[in-house]
Structures are given as structure tokens and as C-alpha cells.
Coordinates of C-alpha atoms in Angstrom, one line a residue:
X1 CA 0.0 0.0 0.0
X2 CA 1.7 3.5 -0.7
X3 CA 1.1 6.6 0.5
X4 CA -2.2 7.7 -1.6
X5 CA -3.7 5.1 -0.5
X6 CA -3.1 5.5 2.6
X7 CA -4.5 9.0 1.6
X8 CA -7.6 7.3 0.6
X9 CA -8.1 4.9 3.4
X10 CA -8.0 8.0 5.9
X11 CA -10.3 10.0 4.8
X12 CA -12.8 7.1 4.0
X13 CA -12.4 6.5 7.6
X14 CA -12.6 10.3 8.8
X15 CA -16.0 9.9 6.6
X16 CA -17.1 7.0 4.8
X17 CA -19.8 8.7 2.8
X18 CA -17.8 11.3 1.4
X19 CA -18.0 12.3 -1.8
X20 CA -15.2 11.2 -4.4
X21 CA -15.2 15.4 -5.5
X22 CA -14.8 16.6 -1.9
X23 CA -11.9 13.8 -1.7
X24 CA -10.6 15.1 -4.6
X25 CA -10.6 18.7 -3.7
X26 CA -9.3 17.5 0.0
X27 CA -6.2 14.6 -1.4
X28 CA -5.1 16.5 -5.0
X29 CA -6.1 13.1 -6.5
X30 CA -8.4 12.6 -9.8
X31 CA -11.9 11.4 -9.1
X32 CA -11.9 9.0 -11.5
X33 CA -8.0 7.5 -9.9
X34 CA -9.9 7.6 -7.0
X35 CA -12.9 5.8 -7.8
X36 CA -10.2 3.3 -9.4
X37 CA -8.0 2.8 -6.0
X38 CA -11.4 2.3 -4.1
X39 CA -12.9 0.1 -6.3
X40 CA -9.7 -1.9 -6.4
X41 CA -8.5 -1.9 -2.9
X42 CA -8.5 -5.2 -1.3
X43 CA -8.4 -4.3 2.2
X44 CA -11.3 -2.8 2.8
X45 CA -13.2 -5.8 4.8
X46 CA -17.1 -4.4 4.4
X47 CA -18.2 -0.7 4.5
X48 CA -20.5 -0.8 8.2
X49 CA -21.3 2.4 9.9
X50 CA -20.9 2.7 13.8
X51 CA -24.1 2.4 15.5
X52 CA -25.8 4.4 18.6
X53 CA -26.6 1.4 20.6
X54 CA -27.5 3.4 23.0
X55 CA -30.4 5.0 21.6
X56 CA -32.1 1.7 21.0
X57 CA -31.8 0.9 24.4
X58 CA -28.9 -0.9 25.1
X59 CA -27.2 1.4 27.6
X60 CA -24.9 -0.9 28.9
X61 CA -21.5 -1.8 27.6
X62 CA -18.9 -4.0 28.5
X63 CA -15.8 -5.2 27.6
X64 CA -14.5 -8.9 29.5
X65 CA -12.0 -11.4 30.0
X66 CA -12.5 -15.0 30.1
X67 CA -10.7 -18.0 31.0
X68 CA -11.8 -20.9 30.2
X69 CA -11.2 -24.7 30.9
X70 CA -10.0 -26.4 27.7
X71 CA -12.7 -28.9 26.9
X72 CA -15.3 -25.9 27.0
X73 CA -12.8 -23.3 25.1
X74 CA -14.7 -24.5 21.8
X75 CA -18.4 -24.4 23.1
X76 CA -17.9 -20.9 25.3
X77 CA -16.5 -19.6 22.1
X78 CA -19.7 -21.0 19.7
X79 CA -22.1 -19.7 22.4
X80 CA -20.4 -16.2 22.3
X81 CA -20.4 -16.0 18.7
X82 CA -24.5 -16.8 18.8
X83 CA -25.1 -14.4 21.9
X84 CA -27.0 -11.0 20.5
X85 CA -25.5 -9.5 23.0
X86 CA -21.9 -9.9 21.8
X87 CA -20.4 -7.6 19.5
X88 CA -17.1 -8.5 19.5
X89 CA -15.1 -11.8 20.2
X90 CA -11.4 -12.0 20.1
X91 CA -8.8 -14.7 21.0
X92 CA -6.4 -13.4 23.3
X93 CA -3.5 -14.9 25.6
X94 CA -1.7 -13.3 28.7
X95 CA -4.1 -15.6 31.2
X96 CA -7.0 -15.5 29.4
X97 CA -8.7 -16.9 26.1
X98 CA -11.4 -14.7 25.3
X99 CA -12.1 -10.5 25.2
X100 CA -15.3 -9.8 24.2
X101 CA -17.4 -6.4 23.9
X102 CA -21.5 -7.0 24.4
X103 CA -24.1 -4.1 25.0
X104 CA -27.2 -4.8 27.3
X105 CA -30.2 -3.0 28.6
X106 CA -29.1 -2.8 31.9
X107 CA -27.0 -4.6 34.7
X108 CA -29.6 -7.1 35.1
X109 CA -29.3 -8.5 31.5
X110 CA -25.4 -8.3 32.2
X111 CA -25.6 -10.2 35.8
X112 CA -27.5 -13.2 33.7
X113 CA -25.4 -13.3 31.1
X114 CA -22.3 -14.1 32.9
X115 CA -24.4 -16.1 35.2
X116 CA -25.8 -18.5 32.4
X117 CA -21.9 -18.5 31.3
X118 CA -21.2 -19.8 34.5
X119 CA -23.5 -22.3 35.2
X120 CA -23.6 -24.3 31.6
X121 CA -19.6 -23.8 30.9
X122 CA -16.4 -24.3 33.0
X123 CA -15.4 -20.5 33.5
X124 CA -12.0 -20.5 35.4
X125 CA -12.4 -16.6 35.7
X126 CA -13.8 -14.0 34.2
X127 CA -13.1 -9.8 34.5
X128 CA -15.6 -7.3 33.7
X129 CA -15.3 -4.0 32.8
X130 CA -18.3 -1.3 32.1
X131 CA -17.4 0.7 29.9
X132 CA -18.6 4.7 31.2
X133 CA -17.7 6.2 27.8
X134 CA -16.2 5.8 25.2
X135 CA -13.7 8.3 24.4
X136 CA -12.7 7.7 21.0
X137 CA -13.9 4.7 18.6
X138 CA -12.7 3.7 15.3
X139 CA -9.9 6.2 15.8
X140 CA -7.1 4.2 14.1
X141 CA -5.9 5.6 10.6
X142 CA -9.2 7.7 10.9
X143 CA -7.2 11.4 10.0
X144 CA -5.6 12.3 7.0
X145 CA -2.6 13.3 8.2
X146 CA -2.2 9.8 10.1
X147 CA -1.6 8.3 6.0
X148 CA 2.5 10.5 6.6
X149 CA 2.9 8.1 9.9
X150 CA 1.7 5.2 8.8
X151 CA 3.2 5.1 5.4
X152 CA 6.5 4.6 7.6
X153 CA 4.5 1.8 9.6
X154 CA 3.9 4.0 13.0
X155 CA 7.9 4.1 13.8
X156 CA 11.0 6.2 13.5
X157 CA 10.6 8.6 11.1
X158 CA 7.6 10.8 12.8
X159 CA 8.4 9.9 16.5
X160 CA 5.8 13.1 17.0
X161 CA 2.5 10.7 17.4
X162 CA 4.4 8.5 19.7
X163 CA 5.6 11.1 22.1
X164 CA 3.1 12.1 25.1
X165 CA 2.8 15.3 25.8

């Protein structure tokens, strides 16, 4: 991937439903080279927006850690990935096997979530986080002038974005 499509991938990020002439007039590059690029780039995953789950009810969010005993890794993992609640599943190690983010209702809906986990499925711990706000989402390679850094793969050259303030 080089730099203008980096270009590309940042503002499609910043604002997915741009248009390819306010690109243009943003990047320098032709509509129809970017229409090209888009069309051609193979790693975009899916175009999704980010949701509000909030305003459909589902006030609260967490984000937890699971261990699990081995012979239930496979079935704690299945029932995750058919849960409504879950919107997120990832693999992880450090202690743990699973980090998932799920949005409920309420605590209630949370309590017997983990509680059914528990009961059907040999949990050797599990960590829970609620999640107060969220402070930045879907932040990564989300600017424009993030395409400079991470043409250089986020290291030495630009040691600016690395350096707290």
C-alpha cells in the first residue's frame, strides 16, 4: 500500500460517505483515480457504519476477559459467537482466552449473562469492565494526516505521534 492510498483509506475512515469530488478537492487526486483505488482496494473488509446502541436501548456496555477450561474453550467460544448481545469476540492470551465487547439493557441483563456462562460452561475466571464512555472509537488511521505516519509503519521517522505530551 503507498502513501495515496493510505490518503484514501484516511479519509474514508474520517467519513465514509464522502464524496469522491470533496476527496478530490481534500487529497489533490483525480476522481476518476480515485474511484479506481477504491474500487480496487482489497483491504477494505465491508463498508459498516458505527451504531448508537444506546439509543435503541442498550445502555450498557462492557468489555470482559475469560478464562476458560480447555474442553469448554470450543463451546464458550460457539455460544459467544451466537449471543445477541456480543459484538465483538477476540482470541487473546496473557491468562486469558477470550475479550469480548457485548451491550445490554441494563446490569440485570449483564448479571445473567455471565451467570448462564457460568452455570452451563467451566469459567475458570472471568473480569468485567463497564465501559462509562467511550472516548474515541474507530480512531485508528481515521485522519488524513495519520496516511504520513503510517506510510513509515507507526515508527521512527515521525516519533511526534508516539511522544506524550
Amino acid at each position: 500500500m503507498n502513501n495515496k492510498d493510505l490518503v484514501i483509506l484516511c479519509n474514508l475512515r474520517s467519513d465514509s460517505r464522502m464524496q469522491l469530488t470533496q476527496m478530490s478537492k481534500r487529497t489533490g487526486i483525480p476522481v476518476s483515480t480515485l474511484h479506481e483505488r477504491i474500487a480496487r482496494q482489497d483491504y477494505i473488509k465491508r463498508f459498516t457504519i458505527v451504531a448508537d446502541f444506546a439509543r435503541f436501548g442498550f445502555d450498557t456496555k462492557v468489555h470482559a476477559l475469560l478464562c476458560v477450561k480447555q474442553e469448554d474453550k470450543d463451546a464458550v467460544k460457539e455460544h459467544l459467537l451466537n449471543s445477541p448481545y456480543v459484538n465483538t469476540l477476540c482470541r487473546i492470551n496473557n491468562g486469558y482466552d477470550y475479550l469480548l465487547e457485548a451491550y445490554f439493557c441494563n446490569l440485570a441483563q449483564v448479571e445473567a449473562f455471565f451467570e448462564h456462562l457460568e452455570k452451563n460452561y467451566k469459567i475458570r475466571s472471568k473480569v468485567i469492565h463497564y465501559i462509562l464512555e467511550e472516548i474515541a472509537q474507530e480512531a485508528f488511521l481515521s485522519r488524513p494526516s495519520h496516511a504520513d505516519w503510517a506510510s513509515g509503519r507507526g515508527s521512527g521517522h515521525n516519533v511526534k505521534w508516539i511522544q506524550m505530551d
